[in-house]
Short mmCIF file of C-alpha atoms in Angstrom, two decimals:
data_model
loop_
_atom_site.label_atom_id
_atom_site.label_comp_id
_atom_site.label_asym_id
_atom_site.label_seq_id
_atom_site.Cartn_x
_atom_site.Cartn_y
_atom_site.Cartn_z
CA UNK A 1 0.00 0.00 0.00
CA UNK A 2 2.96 2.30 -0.01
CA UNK A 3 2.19 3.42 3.46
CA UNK A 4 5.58 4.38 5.39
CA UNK A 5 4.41 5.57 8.48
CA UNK A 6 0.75 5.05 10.12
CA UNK A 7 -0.99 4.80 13.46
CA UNK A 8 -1.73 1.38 14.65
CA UNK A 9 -4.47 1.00 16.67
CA UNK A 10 -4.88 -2.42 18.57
CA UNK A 11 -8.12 -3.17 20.66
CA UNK A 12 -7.76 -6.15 23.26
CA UNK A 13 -6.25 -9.50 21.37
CA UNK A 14 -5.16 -6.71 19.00
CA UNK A 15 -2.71 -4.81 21.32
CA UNK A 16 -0.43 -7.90 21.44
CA UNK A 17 -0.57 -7.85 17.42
CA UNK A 18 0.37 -4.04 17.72
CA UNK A 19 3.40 -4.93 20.62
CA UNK A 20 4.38 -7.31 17.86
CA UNK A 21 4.34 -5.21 14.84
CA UNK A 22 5.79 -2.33 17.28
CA UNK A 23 9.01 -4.57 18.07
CA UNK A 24 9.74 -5.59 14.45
CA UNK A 25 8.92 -2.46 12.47
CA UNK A 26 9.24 0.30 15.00
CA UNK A 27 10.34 3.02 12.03
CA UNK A 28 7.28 2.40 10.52
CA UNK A 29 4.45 3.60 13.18
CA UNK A 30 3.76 7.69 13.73
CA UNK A 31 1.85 6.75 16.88
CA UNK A 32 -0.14 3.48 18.48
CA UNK A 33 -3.45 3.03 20.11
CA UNK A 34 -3.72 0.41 22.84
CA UNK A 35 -7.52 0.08 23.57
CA UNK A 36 -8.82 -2.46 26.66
CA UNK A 37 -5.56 -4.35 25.57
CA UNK A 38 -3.51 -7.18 26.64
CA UNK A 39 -0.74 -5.68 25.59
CA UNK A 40 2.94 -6.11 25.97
CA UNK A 41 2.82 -9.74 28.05
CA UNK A 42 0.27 -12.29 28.65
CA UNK A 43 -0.24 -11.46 32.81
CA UNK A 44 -3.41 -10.72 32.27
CA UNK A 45 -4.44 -14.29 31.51
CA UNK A 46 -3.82 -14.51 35.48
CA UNK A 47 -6.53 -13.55 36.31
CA UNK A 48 -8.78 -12.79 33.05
CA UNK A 49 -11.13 -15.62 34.01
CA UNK A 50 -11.97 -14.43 37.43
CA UNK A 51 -12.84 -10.53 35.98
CA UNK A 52 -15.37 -12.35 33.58
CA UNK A 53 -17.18 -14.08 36.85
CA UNK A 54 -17.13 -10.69 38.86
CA UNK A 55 -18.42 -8.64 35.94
CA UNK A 56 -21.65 -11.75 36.26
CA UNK A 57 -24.19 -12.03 38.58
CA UNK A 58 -24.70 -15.56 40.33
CA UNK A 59 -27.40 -16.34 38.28
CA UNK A 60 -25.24 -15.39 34.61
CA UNK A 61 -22.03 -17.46 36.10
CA UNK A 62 -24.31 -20.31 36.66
CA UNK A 63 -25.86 -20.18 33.43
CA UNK A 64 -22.42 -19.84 31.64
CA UNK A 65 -21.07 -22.64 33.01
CA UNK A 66 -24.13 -24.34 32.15
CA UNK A 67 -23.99 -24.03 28.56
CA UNK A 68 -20.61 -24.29 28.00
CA UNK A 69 -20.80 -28.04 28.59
CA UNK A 70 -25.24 -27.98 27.82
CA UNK A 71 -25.36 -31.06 25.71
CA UNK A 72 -27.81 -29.55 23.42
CA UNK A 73 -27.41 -29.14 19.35
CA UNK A 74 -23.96 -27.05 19.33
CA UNK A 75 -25.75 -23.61 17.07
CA UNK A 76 -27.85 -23.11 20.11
CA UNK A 77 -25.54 -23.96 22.68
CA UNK A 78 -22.88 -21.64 20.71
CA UNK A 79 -25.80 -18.74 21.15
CA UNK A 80 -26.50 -19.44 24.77
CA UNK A 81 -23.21 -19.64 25.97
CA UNK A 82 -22.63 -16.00 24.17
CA UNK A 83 -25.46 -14.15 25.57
CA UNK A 84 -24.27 -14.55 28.71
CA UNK A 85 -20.47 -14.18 28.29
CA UNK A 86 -21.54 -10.81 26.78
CA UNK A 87 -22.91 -9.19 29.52
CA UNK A 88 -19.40 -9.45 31.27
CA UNK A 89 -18.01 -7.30 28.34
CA UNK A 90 -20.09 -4.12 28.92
CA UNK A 91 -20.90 -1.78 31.57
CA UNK A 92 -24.34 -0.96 29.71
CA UNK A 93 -25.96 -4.33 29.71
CA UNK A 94 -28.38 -3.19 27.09
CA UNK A 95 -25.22 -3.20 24.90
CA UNK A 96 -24.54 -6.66 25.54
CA UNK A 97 -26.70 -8.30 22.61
CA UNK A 98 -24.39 -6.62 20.57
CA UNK A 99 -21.14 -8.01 21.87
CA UNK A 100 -23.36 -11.82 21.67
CA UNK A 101 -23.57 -11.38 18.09
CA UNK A 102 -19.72 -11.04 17.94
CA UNK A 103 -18.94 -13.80 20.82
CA UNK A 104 -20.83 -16.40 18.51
CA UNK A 105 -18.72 -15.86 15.80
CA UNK A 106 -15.55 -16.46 17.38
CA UNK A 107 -13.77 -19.96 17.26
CA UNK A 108 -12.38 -20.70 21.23
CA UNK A 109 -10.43 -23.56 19.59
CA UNK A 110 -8.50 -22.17 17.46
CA UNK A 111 -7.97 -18.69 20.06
CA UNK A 112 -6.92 -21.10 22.94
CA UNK A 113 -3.98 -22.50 20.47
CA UNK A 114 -3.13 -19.09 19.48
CA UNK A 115 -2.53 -18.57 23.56
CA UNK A 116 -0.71 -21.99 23.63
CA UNK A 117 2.06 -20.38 21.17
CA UNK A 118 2.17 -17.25 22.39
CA UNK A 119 2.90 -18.80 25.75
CA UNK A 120 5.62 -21.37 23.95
CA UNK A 121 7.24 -18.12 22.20
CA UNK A 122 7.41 -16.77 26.02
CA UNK A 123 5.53 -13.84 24.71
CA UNK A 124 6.80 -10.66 26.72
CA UNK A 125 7.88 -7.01 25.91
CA UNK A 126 7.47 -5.50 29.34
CA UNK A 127 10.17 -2.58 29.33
CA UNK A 128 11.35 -2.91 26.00
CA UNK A 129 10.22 -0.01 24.47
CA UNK A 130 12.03 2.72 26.81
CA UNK A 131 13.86 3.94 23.54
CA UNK A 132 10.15 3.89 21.35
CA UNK A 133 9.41 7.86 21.32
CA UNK A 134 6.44 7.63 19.50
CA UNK A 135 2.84 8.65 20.70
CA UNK A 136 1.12 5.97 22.72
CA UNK A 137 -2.22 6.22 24.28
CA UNK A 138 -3.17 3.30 26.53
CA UNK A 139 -7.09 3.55 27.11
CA UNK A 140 -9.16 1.76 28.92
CA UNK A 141 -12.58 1.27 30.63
CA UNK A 142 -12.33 1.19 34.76
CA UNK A 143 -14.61 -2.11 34.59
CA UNK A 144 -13.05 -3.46 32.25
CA UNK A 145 -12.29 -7.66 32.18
CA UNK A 146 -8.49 -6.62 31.88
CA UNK A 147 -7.17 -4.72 35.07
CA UNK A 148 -6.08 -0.81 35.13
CA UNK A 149 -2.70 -2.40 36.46
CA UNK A 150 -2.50 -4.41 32.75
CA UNK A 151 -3.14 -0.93 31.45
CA UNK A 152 -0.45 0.94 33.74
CA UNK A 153 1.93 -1.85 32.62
CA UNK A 154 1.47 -0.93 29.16
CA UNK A 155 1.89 2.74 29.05
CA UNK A 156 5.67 1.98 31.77
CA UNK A 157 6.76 0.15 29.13
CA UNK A 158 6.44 2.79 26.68
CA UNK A 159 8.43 5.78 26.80
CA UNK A 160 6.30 8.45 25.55
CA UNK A 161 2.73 7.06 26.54
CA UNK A 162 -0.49 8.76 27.95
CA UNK A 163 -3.08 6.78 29.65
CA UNK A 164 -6.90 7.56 29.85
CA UNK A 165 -9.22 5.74 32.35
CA UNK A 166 -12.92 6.01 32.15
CA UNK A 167 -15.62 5.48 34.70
CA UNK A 168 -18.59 2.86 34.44
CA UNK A 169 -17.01 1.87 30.75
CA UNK A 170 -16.14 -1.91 30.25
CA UNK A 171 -14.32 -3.28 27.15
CA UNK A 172 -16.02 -1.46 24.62
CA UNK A 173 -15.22 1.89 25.02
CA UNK A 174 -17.38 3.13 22.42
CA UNK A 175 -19.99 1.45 23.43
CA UNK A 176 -20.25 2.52 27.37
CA UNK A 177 -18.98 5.86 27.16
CA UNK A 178 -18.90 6.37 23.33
CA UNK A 179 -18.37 10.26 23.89
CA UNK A 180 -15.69 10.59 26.11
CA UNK A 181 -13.78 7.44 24.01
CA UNK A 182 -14.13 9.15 21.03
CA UNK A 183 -13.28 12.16 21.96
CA UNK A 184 -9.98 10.71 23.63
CA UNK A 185 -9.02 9.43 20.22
CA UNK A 186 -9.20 12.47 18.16
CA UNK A 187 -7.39 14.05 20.57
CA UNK A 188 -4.71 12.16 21.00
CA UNK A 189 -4.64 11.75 16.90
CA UNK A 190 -4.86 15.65 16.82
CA UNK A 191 -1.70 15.86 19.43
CA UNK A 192 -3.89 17.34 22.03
CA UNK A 193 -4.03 17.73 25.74
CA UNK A 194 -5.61 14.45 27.37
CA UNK A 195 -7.83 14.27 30.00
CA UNK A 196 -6.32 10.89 31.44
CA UNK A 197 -9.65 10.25 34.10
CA UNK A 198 -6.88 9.52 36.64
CA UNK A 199 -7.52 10.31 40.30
#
């Protein structure tokens, strides 16, 4: 495409595809966008499990775990299993439907042996950026299934990087708190001041 520099913008499993691209073609990125993102290690599959379940009432955990082994026809159990993974996802459970649409078209197989190489590769790039002077916004919803401290983690590594953090926003940023998202992105594309939501 004859593109020499652009801005890379990674949203969760996409942030480790941006720490990637980030190590092996640093000269060609102007600035990068980490949004509710992994990142530069796999820590966060710690504890990624257990942020699903508190993001769930009883009731949704219990009818997760129900359909993930419901021996029903797989379509529906595919469906059932999505609309209530979803709801851990979003702040705004009305959004949720919308996040079940995308949940049942994802293949778990195939992601869980994309985490099996990354973990054989040792995939980690914690403080290896300290030289990378580019632009980096880390942002990131406060209820989010990936902790602030995953998001903190990020931005240290980085040596030029701002960090937003926005209230009652899960995942989806522009879904929960599509404003003040949006508005952090054209700002930081603009070269603006941030307002980081930090306390």
């Amino acid at each position: 495409m004859n593109i020499k520099k652009w801005t890379v913008f990674g949203h969760s499993f996409g942030g480790l595809l941006a720490t990637y691209y980030a190590s092996k073609y640093p000269n060609a990125i102007d600035k990068i966008i980490f949004s509710s993102s992994g990142g530069v290690n796999l820590n966060f599959l710690n504890y990624v499990s257990q942020r699903i379940n508190a993001n769930l009432t009883p009731a949704e955990q219990d009818s997760l775990t129900y359909y993930q082994n419901a021996k029903i026809p797989e379509s529906e159990r595919i469906i059932k299993r999505a609309t209530f993974l979803s709801k851990a996802y979003v702040y705004d459970k009305s959004k949720a439907p919308l996040i079940a649409n995308r949940l049942t078209q994802v293949n778990f197989k195939i992601n869980g042996l994309v985490f099996q190489d990354l973990q054989r590769i040792k995939f980690d790039f914690t403080n290896k950026f300290k030289n990378f002077k580019k632009p980096v916004l880390v942002i990131q919803g406060k209820n989010d299934i990936i902790r602030i401290e995953t998001a903190k983690e990020i931005a240290d590594s980085f040596g030029n990087a701002n960090i937003v953090l926005i209230d009652h926003c899960g995942h989806y940023g522009w879904l929960d708190a599509k404003k003040i998202y949006m508005d952090s992105l054209k700002t930081f594309l603009e070269d603006k001041k941030l307002n980081t939501g930090e306390e």
